[in-house]
Coordinates of C-alpha atoms in Angstrom, one line a residue:
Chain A
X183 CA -7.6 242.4 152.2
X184 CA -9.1 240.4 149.7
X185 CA -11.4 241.4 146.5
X186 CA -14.5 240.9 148.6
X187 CA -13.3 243.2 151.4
X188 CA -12.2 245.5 149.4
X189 CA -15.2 245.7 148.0
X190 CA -17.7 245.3 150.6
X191 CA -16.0 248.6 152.3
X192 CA -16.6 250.4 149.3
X193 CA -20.5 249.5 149.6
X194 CA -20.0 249.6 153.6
X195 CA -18.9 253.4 152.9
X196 CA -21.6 254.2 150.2
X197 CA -24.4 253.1 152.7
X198 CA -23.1 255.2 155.5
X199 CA -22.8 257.9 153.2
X200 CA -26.5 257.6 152.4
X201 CA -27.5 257.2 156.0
X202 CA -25.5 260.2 157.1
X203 CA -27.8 262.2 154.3
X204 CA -30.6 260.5 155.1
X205 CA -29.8 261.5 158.9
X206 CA -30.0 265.3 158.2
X207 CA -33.7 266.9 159.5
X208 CA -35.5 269.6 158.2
X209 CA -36.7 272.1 160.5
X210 CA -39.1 270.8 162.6
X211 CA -36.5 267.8 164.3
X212 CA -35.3 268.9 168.0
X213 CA -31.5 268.8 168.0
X214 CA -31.1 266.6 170.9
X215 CA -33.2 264.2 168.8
X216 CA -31.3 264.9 165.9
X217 CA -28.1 263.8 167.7
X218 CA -29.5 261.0 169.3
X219 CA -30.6 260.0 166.1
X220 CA -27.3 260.5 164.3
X221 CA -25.2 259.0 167.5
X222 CA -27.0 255.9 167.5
X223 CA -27.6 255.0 163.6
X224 CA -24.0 256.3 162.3
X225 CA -22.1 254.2 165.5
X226 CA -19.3 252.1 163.8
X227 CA -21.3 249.0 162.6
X228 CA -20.9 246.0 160.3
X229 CA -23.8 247.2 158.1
X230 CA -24.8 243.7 157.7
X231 CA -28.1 243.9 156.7
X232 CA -27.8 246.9 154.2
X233 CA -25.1 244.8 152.3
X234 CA -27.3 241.9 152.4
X235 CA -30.0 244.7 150.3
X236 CA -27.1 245.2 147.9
X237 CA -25.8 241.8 147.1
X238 CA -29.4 240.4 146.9
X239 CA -30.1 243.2 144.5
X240 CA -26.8 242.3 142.5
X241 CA -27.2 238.5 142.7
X242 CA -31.0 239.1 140.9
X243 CA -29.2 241.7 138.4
X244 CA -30.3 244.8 139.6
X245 CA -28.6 248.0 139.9
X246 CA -27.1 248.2 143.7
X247 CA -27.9 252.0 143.4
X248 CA -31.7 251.6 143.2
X249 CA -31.2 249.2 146.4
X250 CA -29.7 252.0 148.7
X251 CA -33.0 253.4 150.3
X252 CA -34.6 250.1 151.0
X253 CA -30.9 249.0 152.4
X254 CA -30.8 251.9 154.4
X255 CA -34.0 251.2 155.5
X256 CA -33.3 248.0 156.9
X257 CA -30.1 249.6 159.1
X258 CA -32.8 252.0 160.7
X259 CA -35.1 249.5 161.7
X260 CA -32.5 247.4 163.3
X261 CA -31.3 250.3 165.2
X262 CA -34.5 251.1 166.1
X263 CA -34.7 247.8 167.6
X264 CA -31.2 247.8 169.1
X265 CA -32.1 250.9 170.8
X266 CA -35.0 250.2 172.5
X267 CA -33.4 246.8 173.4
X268 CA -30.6 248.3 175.2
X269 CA -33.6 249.8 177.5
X270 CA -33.3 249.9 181.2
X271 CA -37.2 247.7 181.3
X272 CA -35.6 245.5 178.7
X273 CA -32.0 244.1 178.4
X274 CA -30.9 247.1 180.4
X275 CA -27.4 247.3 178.6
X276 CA -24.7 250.1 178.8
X277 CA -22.6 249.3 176.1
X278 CA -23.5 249.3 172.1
X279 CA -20.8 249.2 169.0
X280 CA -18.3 250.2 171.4
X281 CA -20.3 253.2 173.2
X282 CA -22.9 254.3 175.7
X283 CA -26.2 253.0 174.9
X284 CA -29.1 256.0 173.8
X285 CA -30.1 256.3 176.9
X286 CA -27.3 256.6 178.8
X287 CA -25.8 258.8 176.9
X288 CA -28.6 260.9 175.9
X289 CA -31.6 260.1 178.7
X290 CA -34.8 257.4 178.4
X291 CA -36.8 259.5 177.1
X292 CA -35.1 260.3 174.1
X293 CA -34.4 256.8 173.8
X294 CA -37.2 255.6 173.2
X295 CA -38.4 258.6 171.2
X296 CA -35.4 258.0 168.6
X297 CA -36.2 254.5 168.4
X298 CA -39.9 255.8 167.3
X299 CA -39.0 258.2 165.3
X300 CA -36.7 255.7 163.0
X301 CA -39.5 253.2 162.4
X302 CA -41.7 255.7 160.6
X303 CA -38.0 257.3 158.8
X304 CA -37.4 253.6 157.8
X305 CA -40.6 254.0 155.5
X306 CA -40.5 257.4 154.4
X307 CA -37.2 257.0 152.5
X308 CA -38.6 254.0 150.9
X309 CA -41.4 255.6 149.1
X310 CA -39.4 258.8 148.5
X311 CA -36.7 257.2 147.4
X312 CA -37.8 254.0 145.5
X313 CA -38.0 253.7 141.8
X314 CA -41.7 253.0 141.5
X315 CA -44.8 253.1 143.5
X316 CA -45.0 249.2 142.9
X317 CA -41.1 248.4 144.6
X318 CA -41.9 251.0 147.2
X319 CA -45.4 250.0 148.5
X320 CA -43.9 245.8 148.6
X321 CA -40.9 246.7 150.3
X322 CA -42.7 248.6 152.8
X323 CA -45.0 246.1 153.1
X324 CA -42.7 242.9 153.6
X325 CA -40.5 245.4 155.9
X326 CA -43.6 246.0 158.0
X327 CA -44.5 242.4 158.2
X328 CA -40.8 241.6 159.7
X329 CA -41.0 244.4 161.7
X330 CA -44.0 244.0 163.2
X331 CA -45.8 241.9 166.4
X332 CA -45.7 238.4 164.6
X333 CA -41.9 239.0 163.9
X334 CA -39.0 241.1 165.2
X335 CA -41.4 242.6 167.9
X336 CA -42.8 238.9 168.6
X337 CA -39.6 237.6 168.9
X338 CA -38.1 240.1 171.1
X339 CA -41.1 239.8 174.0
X340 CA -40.7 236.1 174.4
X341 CA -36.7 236.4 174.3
X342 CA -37.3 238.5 177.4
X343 CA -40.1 236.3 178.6
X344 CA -38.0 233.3 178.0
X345 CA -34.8 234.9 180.1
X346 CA -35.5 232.6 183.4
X347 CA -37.3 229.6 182.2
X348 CA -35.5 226.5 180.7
X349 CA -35.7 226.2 176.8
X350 CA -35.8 223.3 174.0
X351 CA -33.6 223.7 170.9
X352 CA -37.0 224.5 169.0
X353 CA -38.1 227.1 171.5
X354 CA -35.2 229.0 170.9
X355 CA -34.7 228.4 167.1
X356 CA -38.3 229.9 166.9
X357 CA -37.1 233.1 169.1
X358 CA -34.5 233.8 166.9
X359 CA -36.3 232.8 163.7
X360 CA -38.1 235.9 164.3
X361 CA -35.9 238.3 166.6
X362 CA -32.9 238.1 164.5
X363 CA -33.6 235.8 161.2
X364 CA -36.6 237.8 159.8
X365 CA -34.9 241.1 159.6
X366 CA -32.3 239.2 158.0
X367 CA -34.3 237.4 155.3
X368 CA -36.1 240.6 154.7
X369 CA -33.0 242.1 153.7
X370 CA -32.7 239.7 151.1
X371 CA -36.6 240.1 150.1
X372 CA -36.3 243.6 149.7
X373 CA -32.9 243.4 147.7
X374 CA -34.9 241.0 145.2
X375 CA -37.9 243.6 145.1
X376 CA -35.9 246.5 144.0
X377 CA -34.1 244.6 141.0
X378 CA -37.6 243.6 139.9
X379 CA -37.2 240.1 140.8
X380 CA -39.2 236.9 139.9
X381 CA -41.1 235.6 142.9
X382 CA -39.2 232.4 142.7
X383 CA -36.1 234.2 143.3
X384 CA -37.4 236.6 145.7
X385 CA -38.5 233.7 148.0
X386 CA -35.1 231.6 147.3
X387 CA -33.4 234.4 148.7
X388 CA -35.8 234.9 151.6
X389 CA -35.0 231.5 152.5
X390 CA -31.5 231.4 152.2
X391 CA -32.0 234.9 154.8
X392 CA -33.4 232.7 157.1
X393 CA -30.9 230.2 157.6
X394 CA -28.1 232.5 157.7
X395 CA -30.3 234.4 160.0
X396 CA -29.8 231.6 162.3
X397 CA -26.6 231.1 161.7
X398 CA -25.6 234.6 162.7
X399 CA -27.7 234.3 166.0
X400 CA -25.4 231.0 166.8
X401 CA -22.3 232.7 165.6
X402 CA -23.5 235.4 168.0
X403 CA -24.1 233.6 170.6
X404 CA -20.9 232.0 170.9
X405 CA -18.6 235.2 170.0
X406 CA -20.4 236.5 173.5
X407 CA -18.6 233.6 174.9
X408 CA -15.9 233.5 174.1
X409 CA -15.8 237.1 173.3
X410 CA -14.2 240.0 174.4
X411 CA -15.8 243.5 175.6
X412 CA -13.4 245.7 174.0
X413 CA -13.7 243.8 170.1
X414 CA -17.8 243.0 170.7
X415 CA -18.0 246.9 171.7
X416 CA -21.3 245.3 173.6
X417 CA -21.6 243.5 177.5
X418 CA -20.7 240.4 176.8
X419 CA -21.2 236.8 178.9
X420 CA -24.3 238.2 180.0
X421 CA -26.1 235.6 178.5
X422 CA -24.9 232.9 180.5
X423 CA -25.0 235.2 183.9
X424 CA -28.4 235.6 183.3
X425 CA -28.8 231.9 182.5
X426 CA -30.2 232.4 179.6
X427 CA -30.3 229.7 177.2
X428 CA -28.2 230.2 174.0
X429 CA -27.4 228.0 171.2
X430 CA -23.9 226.8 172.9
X431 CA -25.5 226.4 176.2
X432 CA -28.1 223.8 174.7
X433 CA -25.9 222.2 172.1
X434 CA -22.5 222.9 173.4
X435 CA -19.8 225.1 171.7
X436 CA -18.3 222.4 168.9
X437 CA -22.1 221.7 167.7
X438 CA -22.9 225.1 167.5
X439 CA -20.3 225.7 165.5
X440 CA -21.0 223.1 163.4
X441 CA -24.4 223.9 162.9
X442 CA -23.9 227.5 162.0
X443 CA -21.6 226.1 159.2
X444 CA -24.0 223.7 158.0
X445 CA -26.9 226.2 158.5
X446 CA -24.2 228.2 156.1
X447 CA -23.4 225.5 153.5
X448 CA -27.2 224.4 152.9
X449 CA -28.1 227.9 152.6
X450 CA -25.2 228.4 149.8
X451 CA -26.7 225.5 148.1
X452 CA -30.1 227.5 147.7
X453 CA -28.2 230.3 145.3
X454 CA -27.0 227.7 143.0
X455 CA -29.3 228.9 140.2
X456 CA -28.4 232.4 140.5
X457 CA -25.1 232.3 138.8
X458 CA -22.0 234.4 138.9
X459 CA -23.7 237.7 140.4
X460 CA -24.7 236.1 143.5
X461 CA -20.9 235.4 144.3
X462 CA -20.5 238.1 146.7
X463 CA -23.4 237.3 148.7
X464 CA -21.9 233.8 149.2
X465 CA -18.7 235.4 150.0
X466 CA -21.2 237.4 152.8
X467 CA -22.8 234.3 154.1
X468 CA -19.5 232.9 154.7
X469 CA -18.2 236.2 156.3
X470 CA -21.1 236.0 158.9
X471 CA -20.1 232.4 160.6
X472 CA -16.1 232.9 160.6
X473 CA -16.2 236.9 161.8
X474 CA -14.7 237.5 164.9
X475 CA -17.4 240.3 166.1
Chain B
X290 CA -78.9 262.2 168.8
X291 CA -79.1 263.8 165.4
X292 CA -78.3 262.4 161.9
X293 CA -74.8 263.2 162.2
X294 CA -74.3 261.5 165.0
X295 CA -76.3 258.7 164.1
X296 CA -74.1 258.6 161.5
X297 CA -70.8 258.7 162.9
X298 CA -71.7 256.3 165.6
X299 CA -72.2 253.7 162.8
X300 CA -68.6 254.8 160.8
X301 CA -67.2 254.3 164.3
X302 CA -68.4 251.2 164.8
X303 CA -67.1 249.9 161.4
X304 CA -63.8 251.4 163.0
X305 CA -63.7 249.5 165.6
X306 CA -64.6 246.5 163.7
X307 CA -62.1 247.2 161.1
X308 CA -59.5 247.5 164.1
X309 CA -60.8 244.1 165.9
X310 CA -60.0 242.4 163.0
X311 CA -56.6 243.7 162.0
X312 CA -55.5 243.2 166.1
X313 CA -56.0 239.2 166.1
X314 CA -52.9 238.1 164.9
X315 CA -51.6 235.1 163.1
X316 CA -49.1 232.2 164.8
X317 CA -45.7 234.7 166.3
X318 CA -47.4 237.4 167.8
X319 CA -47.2 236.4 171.9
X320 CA -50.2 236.2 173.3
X321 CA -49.6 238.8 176.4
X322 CA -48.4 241.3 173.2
X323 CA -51.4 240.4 171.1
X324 CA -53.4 241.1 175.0
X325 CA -51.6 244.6 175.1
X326 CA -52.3 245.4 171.4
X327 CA -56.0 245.0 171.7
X328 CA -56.6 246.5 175.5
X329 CA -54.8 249.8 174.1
X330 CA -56.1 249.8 170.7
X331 CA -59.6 248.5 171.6
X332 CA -60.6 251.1 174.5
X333 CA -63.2 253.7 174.1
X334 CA -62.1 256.2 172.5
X335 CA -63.5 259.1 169.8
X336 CA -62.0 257.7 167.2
X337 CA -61.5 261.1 165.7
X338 CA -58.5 260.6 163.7
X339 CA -60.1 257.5 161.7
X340 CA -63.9 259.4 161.4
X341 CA -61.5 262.4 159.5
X342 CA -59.9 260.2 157.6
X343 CA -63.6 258.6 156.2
X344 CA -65.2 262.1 156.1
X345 CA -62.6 263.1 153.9
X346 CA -62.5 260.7 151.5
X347 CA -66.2 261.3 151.7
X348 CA -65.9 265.3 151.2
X349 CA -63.6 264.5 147.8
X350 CA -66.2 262.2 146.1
X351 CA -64.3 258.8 147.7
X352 CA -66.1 255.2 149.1
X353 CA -65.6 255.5 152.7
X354 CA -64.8 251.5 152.3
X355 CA -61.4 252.2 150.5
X356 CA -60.3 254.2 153.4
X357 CA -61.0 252.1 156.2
X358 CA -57.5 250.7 156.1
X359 CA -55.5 254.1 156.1
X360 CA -58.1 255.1 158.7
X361 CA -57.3 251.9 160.8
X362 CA -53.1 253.1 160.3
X363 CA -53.8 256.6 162.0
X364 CA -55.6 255.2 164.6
X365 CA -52.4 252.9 165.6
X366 CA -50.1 255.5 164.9
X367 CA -51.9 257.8 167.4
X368 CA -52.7 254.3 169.9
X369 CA -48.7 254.1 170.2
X370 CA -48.4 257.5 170.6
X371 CA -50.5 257.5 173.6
X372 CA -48.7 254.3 174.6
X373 CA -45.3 255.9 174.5
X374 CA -46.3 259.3 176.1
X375 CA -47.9 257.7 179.6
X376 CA -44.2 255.7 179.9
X377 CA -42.9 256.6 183.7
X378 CA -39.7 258.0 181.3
X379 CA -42.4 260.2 179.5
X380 CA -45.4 261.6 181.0
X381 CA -46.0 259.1 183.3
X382 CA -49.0 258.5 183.4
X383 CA -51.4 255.5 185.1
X384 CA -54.7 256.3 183.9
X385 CA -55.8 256.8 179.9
X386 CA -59.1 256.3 178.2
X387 CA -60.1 255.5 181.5
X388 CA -58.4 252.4 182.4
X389 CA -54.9 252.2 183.6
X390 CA -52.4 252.7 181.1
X391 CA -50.7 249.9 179.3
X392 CA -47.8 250.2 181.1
X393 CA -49.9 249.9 184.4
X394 CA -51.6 247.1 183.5
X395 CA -48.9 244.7 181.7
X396 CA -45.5 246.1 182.4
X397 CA -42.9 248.7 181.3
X398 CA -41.2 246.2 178.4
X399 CA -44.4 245.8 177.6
X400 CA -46.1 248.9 176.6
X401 CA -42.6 249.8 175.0
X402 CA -43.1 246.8 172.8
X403 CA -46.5 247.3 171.8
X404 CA -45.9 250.7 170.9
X405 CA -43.4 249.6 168.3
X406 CA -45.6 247.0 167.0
X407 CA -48.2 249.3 165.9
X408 CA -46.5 251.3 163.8
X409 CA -45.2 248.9 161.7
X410 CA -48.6 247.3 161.7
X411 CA -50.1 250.8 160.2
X412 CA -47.7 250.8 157.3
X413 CA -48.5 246.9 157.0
X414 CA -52.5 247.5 156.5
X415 CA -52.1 250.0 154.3
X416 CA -49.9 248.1 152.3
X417 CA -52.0 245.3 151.8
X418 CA -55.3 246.6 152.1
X419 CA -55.1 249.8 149.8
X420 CA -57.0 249.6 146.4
X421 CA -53.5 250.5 144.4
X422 CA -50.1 250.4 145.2
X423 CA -49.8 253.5 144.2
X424 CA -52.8 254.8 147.0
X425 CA -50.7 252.7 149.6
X426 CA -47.2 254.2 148.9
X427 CA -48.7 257.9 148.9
X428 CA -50.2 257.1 151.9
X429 CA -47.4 255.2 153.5
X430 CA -45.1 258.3 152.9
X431 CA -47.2 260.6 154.0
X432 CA -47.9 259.1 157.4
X433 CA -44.5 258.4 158.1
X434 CA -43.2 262.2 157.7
X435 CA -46.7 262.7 160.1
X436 CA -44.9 260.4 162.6
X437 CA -41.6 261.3 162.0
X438 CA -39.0 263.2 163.8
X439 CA -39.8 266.5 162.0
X440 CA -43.4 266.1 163.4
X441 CA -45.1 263.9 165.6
X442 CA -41.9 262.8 167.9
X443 CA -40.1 266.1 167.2
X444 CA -43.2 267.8 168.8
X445 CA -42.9 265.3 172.1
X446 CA -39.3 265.9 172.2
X447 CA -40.5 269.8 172.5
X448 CA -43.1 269.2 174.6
X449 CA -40.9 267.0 177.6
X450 CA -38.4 269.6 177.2
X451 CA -41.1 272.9 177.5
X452 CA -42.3 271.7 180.3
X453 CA -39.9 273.5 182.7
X454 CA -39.6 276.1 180.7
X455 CA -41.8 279.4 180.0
X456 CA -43.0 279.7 176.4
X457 CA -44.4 281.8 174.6
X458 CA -47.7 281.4 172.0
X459 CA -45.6 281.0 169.3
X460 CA -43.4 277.9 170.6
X461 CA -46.7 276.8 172.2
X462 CA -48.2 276.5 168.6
X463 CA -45.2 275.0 167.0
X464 CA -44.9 272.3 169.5
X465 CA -48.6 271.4 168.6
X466 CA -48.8 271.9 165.1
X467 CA -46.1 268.5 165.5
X468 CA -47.5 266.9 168.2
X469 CA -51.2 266.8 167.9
X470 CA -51.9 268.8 164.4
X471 CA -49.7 266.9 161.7
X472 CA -51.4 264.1 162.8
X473 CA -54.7 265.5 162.4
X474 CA -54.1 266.8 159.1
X475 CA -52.3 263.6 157.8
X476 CA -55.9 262.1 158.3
X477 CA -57.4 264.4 156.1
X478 CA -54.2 264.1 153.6
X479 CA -55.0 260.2 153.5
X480 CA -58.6 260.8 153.5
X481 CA -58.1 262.7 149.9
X482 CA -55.5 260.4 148.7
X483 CA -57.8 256.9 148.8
X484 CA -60.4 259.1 147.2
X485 CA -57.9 260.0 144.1
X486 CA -58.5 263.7 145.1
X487 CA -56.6 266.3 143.2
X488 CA -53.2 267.7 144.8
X489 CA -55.4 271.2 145.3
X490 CA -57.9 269.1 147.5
X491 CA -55.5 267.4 149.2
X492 CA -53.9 270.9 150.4
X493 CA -56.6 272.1 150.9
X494 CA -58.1 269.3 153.5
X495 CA -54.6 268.9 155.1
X496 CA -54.4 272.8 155.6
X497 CA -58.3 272.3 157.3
X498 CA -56.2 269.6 159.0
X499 CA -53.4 271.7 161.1
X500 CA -56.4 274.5 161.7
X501 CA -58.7 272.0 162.6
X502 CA -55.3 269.9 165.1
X503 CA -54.5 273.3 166.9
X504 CA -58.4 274.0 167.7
X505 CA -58.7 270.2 169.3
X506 CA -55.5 271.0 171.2
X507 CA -56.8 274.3 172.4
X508 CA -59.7 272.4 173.2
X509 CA -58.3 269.8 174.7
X510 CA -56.2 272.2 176.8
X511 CA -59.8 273.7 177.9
X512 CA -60.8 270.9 179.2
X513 CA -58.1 270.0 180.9
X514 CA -58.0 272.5 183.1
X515 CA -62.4 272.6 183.7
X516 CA -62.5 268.6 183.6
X517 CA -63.4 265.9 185.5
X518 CA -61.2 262.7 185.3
X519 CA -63.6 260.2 185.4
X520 CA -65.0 261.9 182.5
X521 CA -61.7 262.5 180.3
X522 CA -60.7 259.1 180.8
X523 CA -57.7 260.5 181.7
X524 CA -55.7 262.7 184.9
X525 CA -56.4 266.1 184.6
X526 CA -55.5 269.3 185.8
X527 CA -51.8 267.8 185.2
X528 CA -50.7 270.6 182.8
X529 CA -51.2 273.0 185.5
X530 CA -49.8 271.0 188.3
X531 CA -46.6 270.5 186.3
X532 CA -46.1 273.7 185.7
X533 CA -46.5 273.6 182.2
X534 CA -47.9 276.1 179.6
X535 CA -50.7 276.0 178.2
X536 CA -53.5 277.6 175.5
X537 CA -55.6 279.1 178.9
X538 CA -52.5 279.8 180.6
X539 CA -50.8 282.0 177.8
X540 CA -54.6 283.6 176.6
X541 CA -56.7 282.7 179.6
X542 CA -59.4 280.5 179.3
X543 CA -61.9 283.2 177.2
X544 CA -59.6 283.9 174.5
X545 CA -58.5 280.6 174.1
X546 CA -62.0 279.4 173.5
X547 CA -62.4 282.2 170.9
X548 CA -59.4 281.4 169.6
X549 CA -60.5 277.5 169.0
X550 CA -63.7 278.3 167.5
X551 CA -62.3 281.3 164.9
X552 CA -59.5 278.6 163.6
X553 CA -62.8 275.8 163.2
X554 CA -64.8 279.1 161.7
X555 CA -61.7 279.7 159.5
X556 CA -61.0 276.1 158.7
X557 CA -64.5 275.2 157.5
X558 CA -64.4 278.4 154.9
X559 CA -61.7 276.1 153.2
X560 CA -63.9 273.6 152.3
X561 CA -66.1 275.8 150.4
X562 CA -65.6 274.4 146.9
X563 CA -66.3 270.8 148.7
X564 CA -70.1 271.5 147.9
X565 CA -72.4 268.8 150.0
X566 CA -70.1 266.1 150.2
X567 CA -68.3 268.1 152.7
X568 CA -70.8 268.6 155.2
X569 CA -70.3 265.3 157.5
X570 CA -66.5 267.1 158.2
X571 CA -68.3 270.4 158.5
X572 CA -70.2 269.1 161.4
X573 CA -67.2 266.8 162.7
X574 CA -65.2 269.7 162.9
X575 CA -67.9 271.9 165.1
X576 CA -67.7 269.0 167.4
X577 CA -64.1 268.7 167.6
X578 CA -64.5 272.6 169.7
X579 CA -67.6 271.7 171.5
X580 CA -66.9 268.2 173.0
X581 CA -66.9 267.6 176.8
X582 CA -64.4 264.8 176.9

């Protein structure tokens, strides 16, 4: 393991520390809820988007430690969203980081009732846990924005909409801008927030979220090709059973690849003026195109 | 109609106004999600939640106008509440605010969907809309722990999982102190926090709150079991088909109706040191026990 590695699973371990905390109800939280709760959010993961939170947070010169609730934040909402994915009216999946799905393991309804029940968490540790009123009302704010109907919601109904019709490279860039890219670049938006960043920097980085947003949807899309079940710990070729248009089914494999490494490269180019702390996050950027899950 | 009425006729019109505006949504919202927002959202209904939040702000010397927007957020946090609870997985349910439910009239992915749009959307209007930051993050916290898992879906999870069981008046009133009071009294919470009311007022209204959210359960119980559908907007007589337990099935129907109107009597000594300004909740809360539908 290099530096970086070493490094990012000493912040992967800190953030899963935090969740598990963050995981632990007062009364008042069923059990079975509780554990369905716990199950789904501490599931081996990459913890992509809560390092994002971090290294954004570094890169503008904040403190990673004031970044933790609004990173954790971020890692609930996308569970959320995973969760009620993996439902049997939507993607109908089985398999998730390796394990039953929510539902299957626990039932539907307490699927979809842990799924609700991180949304409002997601916000609640933000303005406990935040270092002012200011940082906690934007982050919750730009969180709820990328959350929400025009964005990761929005995205997510015409993905399924989109499942059996034909689709342009646009179409589908605009799907995944918003199911997948937005949380992304809102993981770098809220990094920037909590170090007190300038605007400038807060939408450079919101930028460069959105193009490696897109590159980890085309990276995606082709691991599920060539990937396998076991190392995905998800279903995988059920894209292209369900002809559904991916990035490597409309470009082809070789210029997907290529233009999730360009996607990469331009977006590296955006951090130029950020200076020695936003190493890591470039070493993260380049992490998400050449991962093998 | 009397002056209160008069009265909260026009606040709920500005509701619903309020709530027509935030439901058209910019470029990314799909148009059938946008469709499913606004046929949920935009039914008839009391618009309770939203009139306590006004009449609180009201009751601690507030504008009603800076607490349209956290009014708005509890009306969309309760809307996807509703949303969720009709699910086939849920209650299943076909008919609410009398029109099918949203699942009946889009589709399961759907109503699933919307339901998680709103509640980002709540946190989102308060966000932006709120005359400080520091009005919008004391709100935003204090709405999520009312949705959380330690209330609002903790009570639900109770609630599916009571419904085979027998129960006894205490576990009755904890599962509805979650599930229908905590929302009730975050309205009145928000209501004193857009007003800048002291931490004593707020207490105070929040504790008139979970008083006045058992009573409308109670009630709501009542009429349940006396009601017509076509009135209630909604299938009734369910409780008791189902098996489930009930205020009039633990106390019988008498007692329970006592029992309503002593926690209203004992709720409006509360607001005692209120003077005038509290009045337009006095009379809000009277109705709350004697309402047909």
């Amino acid at each position: 393991m290099d530096e970086l590695a070493i490094n990012m699973a000493a912040e992967r371990a800190l953030v899963e520390e935090h969740l598990d905390r963050y995981l632990k109800f007062p009364a008042g939280c069923p059990e079975r809820l509780q554990e369905a709760l716990r199950y789904s959010v501490l599931a081996p993961g990459k913890r992509l988007r809560p390092l994002l939170v971090l290294m954004a947070a570094r890169a503008c010169g904040g403190k990673t430690a004031d970044a933790f609730p609004a990173a954790c934040a971020v890692e609930l909402i996308h569970t959320y969203s995973l969760i009620h994915d993996d439902l049997p009216a939507m993607d109908d999946d089985d398999l998730r980081r390796g394990r039953p799905t929510c539902h299957r393991q626990f039932d539907e309804a307490t699927a979809i009732l842990a799924g609700d029940a991180l949304i409002p968490l997601a916000f609640e540790i933000i303005c406990r846990d935040s270092s002012s009123p200011e940082i906690a009302a934007r982050c919750c704010h730009q969180l709820a924005i990328a959350a929400g109907a025009t964005q990761l919601v929005g995205g997510q109904v015409d993905d399924l909409a989109a499942q059996f019709h034909a689709m342009d490279l646009e179409k589908l860039e605009q799907i995944h801008l918003r199911k997948t890219a937005a949380m992304i670049a809102v993981s770098l938006s809220l990094g920037a927030i909590t170090a007190s960043a300038t605007e400038v920097q807060r939408e450079t980085l919101e930028k460069f979220g959105k193009n490696l947003g897109l590159a980890f949807q085309i990276t995606d899309d082709l691991l599920d090709l060539q990937g396998e079940e076991v190392k995905m710990g998800k279903r995988v070729r059920k894209d292209r059973d369900l002809g559904k248009l991916t990035y490597p089914a409309v470009l082809g494999s070789q210029d997907s690849s290529r233009l999730a490494n360009l996607l990469v490269d331009d977006s590296i180019k955006l951090l130029e003026g950020f200076g020695d702390g936003a190493e890591p996050l470039i070493s993260l950027a380049r992490f998400v195109v050449s991962r093998s899950r």
